[in-house]
PDB file of C-alpha atoms in Angstrom:
ATOM      1  CA  MET A 247       0.000   0.000   0.000  1.00 69.00           C
ATOM      2  CA  GLY A 248       1.124   3.548  -0.685  1.00 89.00           C
ATOM      3  CA  ALA A 249       1.360   6.884   1.081  1.00 92.00           C
ATOM      4  CA  GLU A 250      -2.435   7.292   0.961  1.00 94.00           C
ATOM      5  CA  GLU A 251      -2.514   4.936   3.981  1.00 95.00           C
ATOM      6  CA  ALA A 252      -1.166   7.771   6.169  1.00 95.00           C
ATOM      7  CA  ALA A 253      -4.793   8.895   6.648  1.00 95.00           C
ATOM      8  CA  PRO A 254      -8.051   6.902   6.790  1.00 95.00           C
ATOM      9  CA  CYS A 255     -10.074   9.137   4.460  1.00 93.00           C
ATOM     10  CA  ARG A 256     -10.328   9.100   0.669  1.00 90.00           C
ATOM     11  CA  HIS A 257     -11.415  11.503  -2.032  1.00 88.00           C
ATOM     12  CA  ALA A 258     -14.491  10.498  -3.969  1.00 84.00           C
ATOM     13  CA  GLY A 259     -13.941  10.667  -7.698  1.00 65.00           C
ATOM     14  CA  ALA A 260     -10.290  11.705  -7.479  1.00 61.00           C
ATOM     15  CA  PRO A 261      -8.512  10.652 -10.702  1.00 62.00           C
ATOM     16  CA  PRO A 262      -5.849   7.926 -10.496  1.00 66.00           C
ATOM     17  CA  ALA A 263      -2.245   9.112 -10.368  1.00 66.00           C
ATOM     18  CA  ASP A 264      -1.468   7.667 -13.814  1.00 75.00           C
ATOM     19  CA  VAL A 265      -4.331   9.632 -15.369  1.00 75.00           C
ATOM     20  CA  VAL A 266      -3.073  12.826 -13.724  1.00 72.00           C
ATOM     21  CA  GLU A 267       0.400  12.109 -15.125  1.00 78.00           C
ATOM     22  CA  ARG A 268      -0.945  11.566 -18.658  1.00 85.00           C
ATOM     23  CA  VAL A 269      -2.923  14.817 -18.515  1.00 82.00           C
ATOM     24  CA  SER A 270       0.217  16.594 -17.291  1.00 80.00           C
ATOM     25  CA  GLN A 271       2.208  15.198 -20.222  1.00 83.00           C
ATOM     26  CA  LEU A 272      -0.559  16.196 -22.635  1.00 85.00           C
ATOM     27  CA  ILE A 273      -0.587  19.790 -21.401  1.00 86.00           C
ATOM     28  CA  ARG A 274       3.194  20.067 -21.649  1.00 82.00           C
ATOM     29  CA  SER A 275       3.191  18.655 -25.187  1.00 85.00           C
ATOM     30  CA  LEU A 276       0.694  21.236 -26.435  1.00 83.00           C
ATOM     31  CA  GLY A 277       3.594  23.614 -27.016  1.00 81.00           C
ATOM     32  CA  ASP A 278       4.534  21.493 -30.033  1.00 86.00           C
ATOM     33  CA  GLU A 279       1.040  21.603 -31.548  1.00 83.00           C
ATOM     34  CA  GLU A 280       1.631  24.681 -33.708  1.00 85.00           C
ATOM     35  CA  ALA A 281      -1.501  24.263 -35.833  1.00 86.00           C
ATOM     36  CA  LEU A 282      -3.733  24.078 -32.769  1.00 85.00           C
ATOM     37  CA  LEU A 283      -2.054  27.042 -31.102  1.00 81.00           C
ATOM     38  CA  THR A 284      -2.225  29.121 -34.294  1.00 88.00           C
ATOM     39  CA  ARG A 285      -5.989  28.639 -34.434  1.00 87.00           C
ATOM     40  CA  HIS A 286      -6.113  30.220 -30.983  1.00 86.00           C
ATOM     41  CA  GLY A 287      -3.725  33.031 -31.879  1.00 88.00           C
ATOM     42  CA  ILE A 288      -0.849  31.767 -29.718  1.00 89.00           C
ATOM     43  CA  THR A 289       2.708  30.923 -30.716  1.00 89.00           C
ATOM     44  CA  SER A 290       4.606  27.975 -29.245  1.00 85.00           C
ATOM     45  CA  GLU A 291       6.940  30.335 -27.415  1.00 85.00           C
ATOM     46  CA  GLU A 292       4.035  32.286 -25.924  1.00 84.00           C
ATOM     47  CA  PHE A 293       2.408  29.048 -24.776  1.00 84.00           C
ATOM     48  CA  ARG A 294       5.529  27.818 -22.998  1.00 84.00           C
ATOM     49  CA  GLU A 295       6.136  31.185 -21.328  1.00 83.00           C
ATOM     50  CA  ALA A 296       2.527  31.441 -20.156  1.00 85.00           C
ATOM     51  CA  LEU A 297       2.084  27.824 -19.043  1.00 83.00           C
ATOM     52  CA  TRP A 298       3.393  28.131 -15.473  1.00 76.00           C
ATOM     53  CA  PRO A 299       1.709  31.500 -14.701  1.00 81.00           C
ATOM     54  CA  THR A 300      -1.540  30.033 -16.045  1.00 78.00           C
ATOM     55  CA  ILE A 301      -1.263  26.983 -13.791  1.00 73.00           C
ATOM     56  CA  GLN A 302      -0.607  29.250 -10.814  1.00 65.00           C
ATOM     57  CA  LYS A 303      -3.650  31.352 -11.677  1.00 66.00           C
ATOM     58  CA  MET A 304      -5.861  28.272 -12.006  1.00 62.00           C
ATOM     59  CA  ARG A 305      -4.627  26.936  -8.662  1.00 58.00           C
ATOM     60  CA  GLY A 306      -5.320  30.245  -6.984  1.00 54.00           C
ATOM     61  CA  SER A 307      -8.850  30.499  -8.345  1.00 48.00           C
ATOM     62  CA  SER A 308      -9.775  26.961  -7.312  1.00 46.00           C
ATOM     63  CA  SER A 309      -8.121  26.877  -3.870  1.00 48.00           C
ATOM     64  CA  ALA A 310      -9.444  28.252  -0.635  1.00 47.00           C
ATOM     65  CA  GLY A 311      -8.060  31.684   0.159  1.00 55.00           C
ATOM     66  CA  VAL A 312      -6.581  32.728   3.481  1.00 59.00           C
ATOM     67  CA  GLY A 313      -9.930  34.284   4.410  1.00 66.00           C
ATOM     68  CA  ASP A 314     -11.772  30.996   3.815  1.00 73.00           C
ATOM     69  CA  ARG A 315      -9.231  29.099   5.880  1.00 82.00           C
ATOM     70  CA  ARG A 316      -9.508  31.602   8.714  1.00 85.00           C
ATOM     71  CA  GLN A 317     -13.287  31.286   8.660  1.00 90.00           C
ATOM     72  CA  PHE A 318     -13.021  27.511   8.999  1.00 93.00           C
ATOM     73  CA  ILE A 319     -10.496  27.680  11.862  1.00 95.00           C
ATOM     74  CA  ARG A 320     -12.526  30.395  13.572  1.00 95.00           C
ATOM     75  CA  GLY A 321     -15.609  28.169  13.470  1.00 95.00           C
ATOM     76  CA  MET A 322     -13.659  25.277  14.979  1.00 97.00           C
ATOM     77  CA  LEU A 323     -12.216  27.417  17.767  1.00 97.00           C
ATOM     78  CA  ASN A 324     -15.591  28.985  18.542  1.00 97.00           C
ATOM     79  CA  HIS A 325     -16.931  25.451  18.939  1.00 97.00           C
ATOM     80  CA  LEU A 326     -14.164  24.705  21.451  1.00 98.00           C
ATOM     81  CA  VAL A 327     -15.096  27.837  23.404  1.00 98.00           C
ATOM     82  CA  SER A 328     -18.833  27.071  23.365  1.00 97.00           C
ATOM     83  CA  SER A 329     -18.010  23.536  24.563  1.00 97.00           C
ATOM     84  CA  ASP A 330     -16.108  25.049  27.548  1.00 97.00           C
ATOM     85  CA  LEU A 331     -12.891  23.377  26.423  1.00 98.00           C
ATOM     86  CA  VAL A 332     -11.096  26.648  25.615  1.00 98.00           C
ATOM     87  CA  THR A 333     -11.647  29.768  27.704  1.00 98.00           C
ATOM     88  CA  ARG A 334     -10.642  32.183  24.944  1.00 96.00           C
ATOM     89  CA  PHE A 335      -8.583  32.491  21.790  1.00 96.00           C
ATOM     90  CA  GLU A 336      -6.769  35.363  20.136  1.00 95.00           C
ATOM     91  CA  GLU A 337      -6.907  35.735  16.369  1.00 91.00           C
ATOM     92  CA  PRO A 338      -3.885  36.849  14.345  1.00 87.00           C
ATOM     93  CA  GLN A 339      -3.772  40.446  13.218  1.00 76.00           C
ATOM     94  CA  TYR A 340      -3.738  41.267   9.529  1.00 64.00           C
ATOM     95  CA  GLY A 341      -0.200  41.017   8.177  1.00 58.00           C
ATOM     96  CA  ASP A 342       1.014  38.746  10.974  1.00 61.00           C
ATOM     97  CA  ASP A 343       1.673  35.027  10.743  1.00 75.00           C
ATOM     98  CA  THR A 344      -1.623  33.173  10.981  1.00 90.00           C
ATOM     99  CA  VAL A 345      -1.188  31.910  14.539  1.00 95.00           C
ATOM    100  CA  TYR A 346      -4.061  31.544  17.013  1.00 96.00           C
ATOM    101  CA  ARG A 347      -3.449  31.656  20.763  1.00 97.00           C
ATOM    102  CA  LEU A 348      -5.674  29.372  22.842  1.00 98.00           C
ATOM    103  CA  SER A 349      -6.084  29.365  26.616  1.00 98.00           C
ATOM    104  CA  VAL A 350      -7.011  25.842  27.699  1.00 98.00           C
ATOM    105  CA  PRO A 351      -8.178  24.945  31.231  1.00 97.00           C
ATOM    106  CA  GLY A 352      -5.733  22.546  32.870  1.00 94.00           C
ATOM    107  CA  MET A 353      -2.810  23.586  30.681  1.00 97.00           C
ATOM    108  CA  THR A 354      -0.341  25.964  32.315  1.00 96.00           C
ATOM    109  CA  GLU A 355       0.810  27.431  28.985  1.00 98.00           C
ATOM    110  CA  ASP A 356      -1.216  28.515  25.965  1.00 98.00           C
ATOM    111  CA  VAL A 357      -1.575  26.476  22.779  1.00 98.00           C
ATOM    112  CA  ALA A 358      -0.522  27.837  19.377  1.00 97.00           C
ATOM    113  CA  ILE A 359      -2.423  26.856  16.242  1.00 97.00           C
ATOM    114  CA  ILE A 360      -0.384  27.736  13.150  1.00 95.00           C
ATOM    115  CA  GLN A 361      -2.771  27.843  10.193  1.00 94.00           C
ATOM    116  CA  LYS A 362      -1.349  26.591   6.904  1.00 93.00           C
ATOM    117  CA  GLY A 363      -2.569  25.358   3.518  1.00 91.00           C
ATOM    118  CA  CYS A 364      -1.791  22.006   1.909  1.00 92.00           C
ATOM    119  CA  PRO A 365       1.181  20.265   3.533  1.00 91.00           C
ATOM    120  CA  ASP A 366       3.115  19.472   0.360  1.00 83.00           C
ATOM    121  CA  GLY A 367       4.099  23.129  -0.121  1.00 76.00           C
ATOM    122  CA  ALA A 368       7.264  24.637   1.352  1.00 71.00           C
ATOM    123  CA  HIS A 369       5.299  27.536   2.851  1.00 77.00           C
ATOM    124  CA  SER A 370       3.000  25.126   4.703  1.00 80.00           C
ATOM    125  CA  SER A 371       5.591  22.711   6.076  1.00 83.00           C
ATOM    126  CA  ILE A 372       8.898  24.594   6.293  1.00 85.00           C
ATOM    127  CA  ARG A 373       8.197  28.327   6.639  1.00 85.00           C
ATOM    128  CA  TRP A 374       6.713  28.678  10.104  1.00 90.00           C
ATOM    129  CA  SER A 375       7.828  29.563  13.615  1.00 91.00           C
ATOM    130  CA  VAL A 376       6.565  28.713  17.091  1.00 94.00           C
ATOM    131  CA  PRO A 377       5.787  31.669  19.405  1.00 94.00           C
ATOM    132  CA  ASP A 378       7.774  31.927  22.637  1.00 94.00           C
ATOM    133  CA  TRP A 379       4.577  31.760  24.705  1.00 96.00           C
ATOM    134  CA  ALA A 380       3.400  28.392  23.334  1.00 97.00           C
ATOM    135  CA  GLY A 381       3.411  25.324  25.577  1.00 97.00           C
ATOM    136  CA  GLU A 382       2.239  23.172  22.659  1.00 98.00           C
ATOM    137  CA  ALA A 383       2.191  24.237  18.998  1.00 98.00           C
ATOM    138  CA  TYR A 384       0.402  22.578  16.083  1.00 98.00           C
ATOM    139  CA  LEU A 385       0.483  23.085  12.341  1.00 96.00           C
ATOM    140  CA  TRP A 386      -3.124  22.961  11.127  1.00 97.00           C
ATOM    141  CA  TRP A 387      -3.157  22.032   7.444  1.00 96.00           C
ATOM    142  CA  VAL A 388      -6.381  23.444   5.970  1.00 95.00           C
ATOM    143  CA  CYS A 389      -6.085  21.655   2.634  1.00 93.00           C
ATOM    144  CA  ASP A 390      -8.790  21.639  -0.038  1.00 90.00           C
ATOM    145  CA  SER A 391      -6.686  20.023  -2.772  1.00 88.00           C
ATOM    146  CA  MET A 392      -7.966  16.809  -4.322  1.00 87.00           C
ATOM    147  CA  ALA A 393      -4.869  16.351  -6.482  1.00 84.00           C
ATOM    148  CA  SER A 394      -3.737  13.571  -4.124  1.00 88.00           C
ATOM    149  CA  GLU A 395      -5.388  11.468  -1.461  1.00 92.00           C
ATOM    150  CA  PRO A 396      -5.338  13.071   2.024  1.00 94.00           C
ATOM    151  CA  GLY A 397      -2.787  10.555   3.298  1.00 94.00           C
ATOM    152  CA  THR A 398      -0.457  11.363   0.414  1.00 94.00           C
ATOM    153  CA  HIS A 399      -0.679  15.064   1.281  1.00 95.00           C
ATOM    154  CA  VAL A 400       0.103  14.269   4.930  1.00 96.00           C
ATOM    155  CA  HIS A 401       3.042  12.047   3.981  1.00 96.00           C
ATOM    156  CA  LYS A 402       4.574  14.770   1.808  1.00 95.00           C
ATOM    157  CA  GLY A 403       4.212  17.324   4.589  1.00 95.00           C
ATOM    158  CA  VAL A 404       5.707  15.041   7.228  1.00 96.00           C
ATOM    159  CA  GLY A 405       8.669  14.420   4.944  1.00 93.00           C
ATOM    160  CA  ARG A 406       9.226  18.153   4.552  1.00 93.00           C
ATOM    161  CA  LEU A 407       8.913  18.690   8.310  1.00 93.00           C
ATOM    162  CA  PHE A 408      11.987  16.554   8.933  1.00 92.00           C
ATOM    163  CA  GLN A 409      14.094  19.392   7.533  1.00 88.00           C
ATOM    164  CA  ARG A 410      12.835  21.661  10.328  1.00 89.00           C
ATOM    165  CA  PHE A 411      12.924  18.864  12.892  1.00 90.00           C
ATOM    166  CA  ARG A 412      16.674  18.465  12.421  1.00 86.00           C
ATOM    167  CA  ASP A 413      17.754  22.085  11.985  1.00 84.00           C
ATOM    168  CA  GLU A 414      19.218  24.350  14.670  1.00 81.00           C
ATOM    169  CA  ARG A 415      16.191  26.577  15.148  1.00 80.00           C
ATOM    170  CA  PRO A 416      14.488  26.113  18.529  1.00 77.00           C
ATOM    171  CA  ASP A 417      10.954  25.624  17.185  1.00 86.00           C
ATOM    172  CA  GLN A 418       9.291  22.475  18.536  1.00 92.00           C
ATOM    173  CA  LEU A 419       5.998  21.239  17.108  1.00 95.00           C
ATOM    174  CA  ALA A 420       3.751  19.172  19.351  1.00 97.00           C
ATOM    175  CA  GLY A 421       1.843  17.830  16.371  1.00 98.00           C
ATOM    176  CA  VAL A 422       0.079  18.420  13.073  1.00 98.00           C
ATOM    177  CA  ILE A 423      -3.620  18.503  12.190  1.00 98.00           C
ATOM    178  CA  PHE A 424      -5.186  17.769   8.790  1.00 97.00           C
ATOM    179  CA  HIS A 425      -8.742  19.093   8.598  1.00 96.00           C
ATOM    180  CA  ASN A 426     -10.895  21.451   6.542  1.00 93.00           C
ATOM    181  CA  GLU A 427     -14.441  21.897   5.279  1.00 92.00           C
ATOM    182  CA  LEU A 428     -14.102  19.034   2.767  1.00 93.00           C
ATOM    183  CA  CYS A 429     -13.720  16.509   5.590  1.00 94.00           C
ATOM    184  CA  GLY A 430     -16.830  14.393   5.987  1.00 93.00           C
ATOM    185  CA  GLY A 431     -18.458  15.728   2.827  1.00 90.00           C
ATOM    186  CA  SER A 432     -19.231  13.877  -0.379  1.00 88.00           C
ATOM    187  CA  ARG A 433     -15.814  14.715  -1.852  1.00 89.00           C
ATOM    188  CA  ARG A 434     -13.682  13.615   1.120  1.00 91.00           C
ATOM    189  CA  LEU A 435     -15.266  10.588   2.749  1.00 91.00           C
ATOM    190  CA  CYS A 436     -14.446  10.150   6.452  1.00 95.00           C
ATOM    191  CA  PRO A 437     -14.836   6.977   8.560  1.00 96.00           C
ATOM    192  CA  LYS A 438     -15.312   9.035  11.756  1.00 97.00           C
ATOM    193  CA  MET A 439     -18.720  10.483  10.886  1.00 96.00           C
ATOM    194  CA  GLU A 440     -20.411   8.811  13.876  1.00 96.00           C
ATOM    195  CA  HIS A 441     -18.606  11.420  15.979  1.00 97.00           C
ATOM    196  CA  ALA A 442     -19.447  14.383  13.738  1.00 97.00           C
ATOM    197  CA  VAL A 443     -20.893  17.567  15.222  1.00 96.00           C
ATOM    198  CA  VAL A 444     -22.547  20.517  13.505  1.00 96.00           C
ATOM    199  CA  ILE A 445     -20.185  23.489  13.160  1.00 95.00           C
ATOM    200  CA  ASP A 446     -21.310  26.511  11.140  1.00 92.00           C
ATOM    201  CA  GLY A 447     -24.202  24.446   9.769  1.00 92.00           C
ATOM    202  CA  ARG A 448     -21.959  21.651   8.496  1.00 91.00           C
ATOM    203  CA  GLU A 449     -21.578  18.062   9.742  1.00 95.00           C
ATOM    204  CA  THR A 450     -17.932  18.045  10.805  1.00 96.00           C
ATOM    205  CA  PRO A 451     -16.021  14.905  11.843  1.00 97.00           C
ATOM    206  CA  PRO A 452     -13.056  14.891  14.248  1.00 97.00           C
ATOM    207  CA  PRO A 453      -9.800  15.995  12.622  1.00 98.00           C
ATOM    208  CA  CYS A 454      -6.822  13.799  11.837  1.00 98.00           C
ATOM    209  CA  VAL A 455      -4.268  14.626  14.540  1.00 98.00           C
ATOM    210  CA  TYR A 456      -0.687  13.361  14.556  1.00 98.00           C
ATOM    211  CA  VAL A 457       1.680  13.767  17.519  1.00 98.00           C
ATOM    212  CA  MET A 458       5.210  14.869  16.638  1.00 97.00           C
ATOM    213  CA  PRO A 459       8.261  13.564  18.525  1.00 97.00           C
ATOM    214  CA  ASP A 460      10.383  15.610  20.895  1.00 95.00           C
ATOM    215  CA  ARG A 461      13.663  16.763  19.429  1.00 91.00           C
ATOM    216  CA  ASP A 462      16.870  15.119  20.629  1.00 91.00           C
ATOM    217  CA  PRO A 463      19.999  15.877  18.578  1.00 87.00           C
ATOM    218  CA  ALA A 464      21.845  12.939  20.157  1.00 89.00           C
ATOM    219  CA  ALA A 465      19.274  10.376  18.984  1.00 92.00           C
ATOM    220  CA  ASN A 466      18.796   8.697  15.621  1.00 92.00           C
ATOM    221  CA  GLU A 467      15.235   7.561  16.287  1.00 95.00           C
ATOM    222  CA  TRP A 468      12.324   9.714  17.447  1.00 96.00           C
ATOM    223  CA  ASN A 469       8.881   8.385  18.442  1.00 97.00           C
ATOM    224  CA  TRP A 470       9.369   5.569  15.943  1.00 96.00           C
ATOM    225  CA  ASN A 471       6.994   3.251  17.799  1.00 95.00           C
ATOM    226  CA  GLY A 472       4.680   5.971  19.108  1.00 95.00           C
ATOM    227  CA  GLY A 473       4.000   6.751  22.747  1.00 94.00           C
ATOM    228  CA  GLN A 474       4.797  10.483  22.725  1.00 96.00           C
ATOM    229  CA  GLN A 475       2.219  12.241  24.922  1.00 95.00           C
ATOM    230  CA  ARG A 476       0.567  15.630  24.331  1.00 98.00           C
ATOM    231  CA  LYS A 477      -2.366  17.307  26.095  1.00 98.00           C
ATOM    232  CA  PHE A 478      -4.249  19.323  23.481  1.00 98.00           C
ATOM    233  CA  PRO A 479      -5.273  16.440  21.141  1.00 98.00           C
ATOM    234  CA  ALA A 480      -7.486  14.932  23.867  1.00 98.00           C
ATOM    235  CA  VAL A 481      -9.089  18.353  24.386  1.00 98.00           C
ATOM    236  CA  LEU A 482      -9.805  18.566  20.665  1.00 98.00           C
ATOM    237  CA  MET A 483     -11.356  15.081  20.607  1.00 98.00           C
ATOM    238  CA  LYS A 484     -13.601  15.958  23.543  1.00 98.00           C
ATOM    239  CA  ALA A 485     -15.204  18.639  21.354  1.00 98.00           C
ATOM    240  CA  PHE A 486     -16.546  15.757  19.246  1.00 98.00           C
ATOM    241  CA  GLY A 487     -17.961  13.809  22.173  1.00 97.00           C
ATOM    242  CA  ILE A 488     -14.941  11.522  22.539  1.00 98.00           C
ATOM    243  CA  PRO A 489     -14.085  11.163  26.259  1.00 97.00           C
ATOM    244  CA  GLU A 490     -10.506  11.555  27.425  1.00 96.00           C
ATOM    245  CA  GLU A 491     -10.043   7.839  28.103  1.00 97.00           C
ATOM    246  CA  GLN A 492     -10.965   7.046  24.474  1.00 98.00           C
ATOM    247  CA  ALA A 493      -8.965   9.885  22.900  1.00 98.00           C
ATOM    248  CA  PRO A 494      -5.838   7.720  22.304  1.00 98.00           C
ATOM    249  CA  PHE A 495      -7.920   5.661  19.848  1.00 98.00           C
ATOM    250  CA  PHE A 496      -8.248   8.783  17.663  1.00 98.00           C
ATOM    251  CA  ILE A 497      -4.770  10.328  17.924  1.00 98.00           C
ATOM    252  CA  GLY A 498      -2.024   9.371  15.478  1.00 98.00           C
ATOM    253  CA  ASP A 499       1.757   9.423  15.648  1.00 98.00           C
ATOM    254  CA  ILE A 500       4.687  10.585  13.553  1.00 98.00           C
ATOM    255  CA  GLY A 501       8.037   8.871  13.971  1.00 97.00           C
ATOM    256  CA  TYR A 502      11.402   9.503  12.357  1.00 96.00           C
ATOM    257  CA  ARG A 503      14.535   7.396  12.036  1.00 96.00           C
ATOM    258  CA  PHE A 504      17.877   8.478  10.586  1.00 92.00           C
ATOM    259  CA  THR A 505      20.403   5.740   9.879  1.00 89.00           C
ATOM    260  CA  GLY A 506      23.063   5.309   7.237  1.00 89.00           C
ATOM    261  CA  GLY A 507      22.493   8.856   6.053  1.00 88.00           C
ATOM    262  CA  LYS A 508      18.882   8.063   5.156  1.00 92.00           C
ATOM    263  CA  ARG A 509      15.662   9.355   6.676  1.00 94.00           C
ATOM    264  CA  LYS A 510      12.799   7.000   7.493  1.00 96.00           C
ATOM    265  CA  ILE A 511       9.232   8.035   8.309  1.00 97.00           C
ATOM    266  CA  ASN A 512       6.514   6.172  10.208  1.00 97.00           C
ATOM    267  CA  ILE A 513       3.008   7.677  10.162  1.00 98.00           C
ATOM    268  CA  VAL A 514       0.157   6.073  12.109  1.00 98.00           C
ATOM    269  CA  SER A 515      -3.428   7.346  11.968  1.00 98.00           C
ATOM    270  CA  ARG A 516      -6.106   6.157  14.407  1.00 98.00           C
ATOM    271  CA  TYR A 517      -9.836   6.519  13.881  1.00 97.00           C
ATOM    272  CA  GLY A 518     -11.436   4.371  16.603  1.00 96.00           C
ATOM    273  CA  LEU A 519     -10.907   1.300  18.763  1.00 95.00           C
ATOM    274  CA  ALA A 520      -8.636  -1.127  16.873  1.00 94.00           C
ATOM    275  CA  ARG A 521      -9.008   1.004  13.733  1.00 96.00           C
ATOM    276  CA  THR A 522      -5.656   2.184  12.412  1.00 96.00           C
ATOM    277  CA  THR A 523      -3.922   2.841   9.133  1.00 96.00           C
ATOM    278  CA  SER A 524      -0.220   3.492   8.670  1.00 96.00           C
ATOM    279  CA  HIS A 525       2.562   4.072   6.188  1.00 95.00           C
ATOM    280  CA  ARG A 526       6.325   3.652   6.518  1.00 95.00           C
ATOM    281  CA  SER A 527       8.791   4.966   3.986  1.00 92.00           C
TER     282      SER A 527
END
C-alpha cells in the first residue's frame, strides 16, 4: 500500500495518479502543436512562457483563500469555546503570521495553532515559527486540494517537516492537524462520521491529529513506535464527544529514524478502537 494509507479518508472521484500524469504530459506537449495554437492566436513560445503562470492562476482560483481558511479555523475554535474546552482564543492580526493563541483549562501554557494550507508546499511545512509563549504548537493544514489522497498530502508534509525537525532553530511542534471543510463531505469521505458535530451548519467529523516527537539531537530515532504524549489532542477530541479515556484511539503518531544517512518516516493514523492505518517509507 502507498502513502495514501497515512490517513483513513479518501477523495471520492479523485482521478488515479497515472491519469493525472498523462494529462500533465498532454498539457506540456501542447507547445509542439503549432496548428492548434495558431488557431487560438498563440505561438509555441508564448504558450511555454505562459504555461506556469496560467497553472498558478488556475490553482489560486480553485483553492481556498486565506480568508476561507480563517473562517473555517474560527468556526472550529468557537466550537471549542462554546463547549467550555477553551476559555478564549486570540486571532492573528492582519499582516502577521496566521497563529491563534488558545487558553485551555488545565494547561499551564497557551496552545498555538499555526494555520497553513496544503502540507506538500514549502510555505506550509517549512516556513513557520513557534511563538515563545506556546506550551504546545500545532500546524493545522487546511487543505482543499484533491490532487492527491489526504494521506499522500500528509506524507509529503511530514517528509518536509523533517528538515525543520533536524535544523538548529528552537521551534518544537507538538503535532500536526489535517482538517478542513471538505472533511466528511461527499468529496472527502471520512470513517469518523459517527462522531461528527454541527459546526457553522456543516456536519464536521473529528480531525486527523498526529503527535510529533520531541527533538533530541543525540538520537537517531524519534517516536518511531509511538508513545509520545501531548495534552491538546485529547481536548480537541472531547469537542466531538470523545471522552478523554478514548482519545488515544483517535490520535495518530509521527516517527522519524535516521540511519546510514537516510531518513525513514513512520506515520500512524487512528480513527477508533482497533481502527488504524499506517505508512512507513
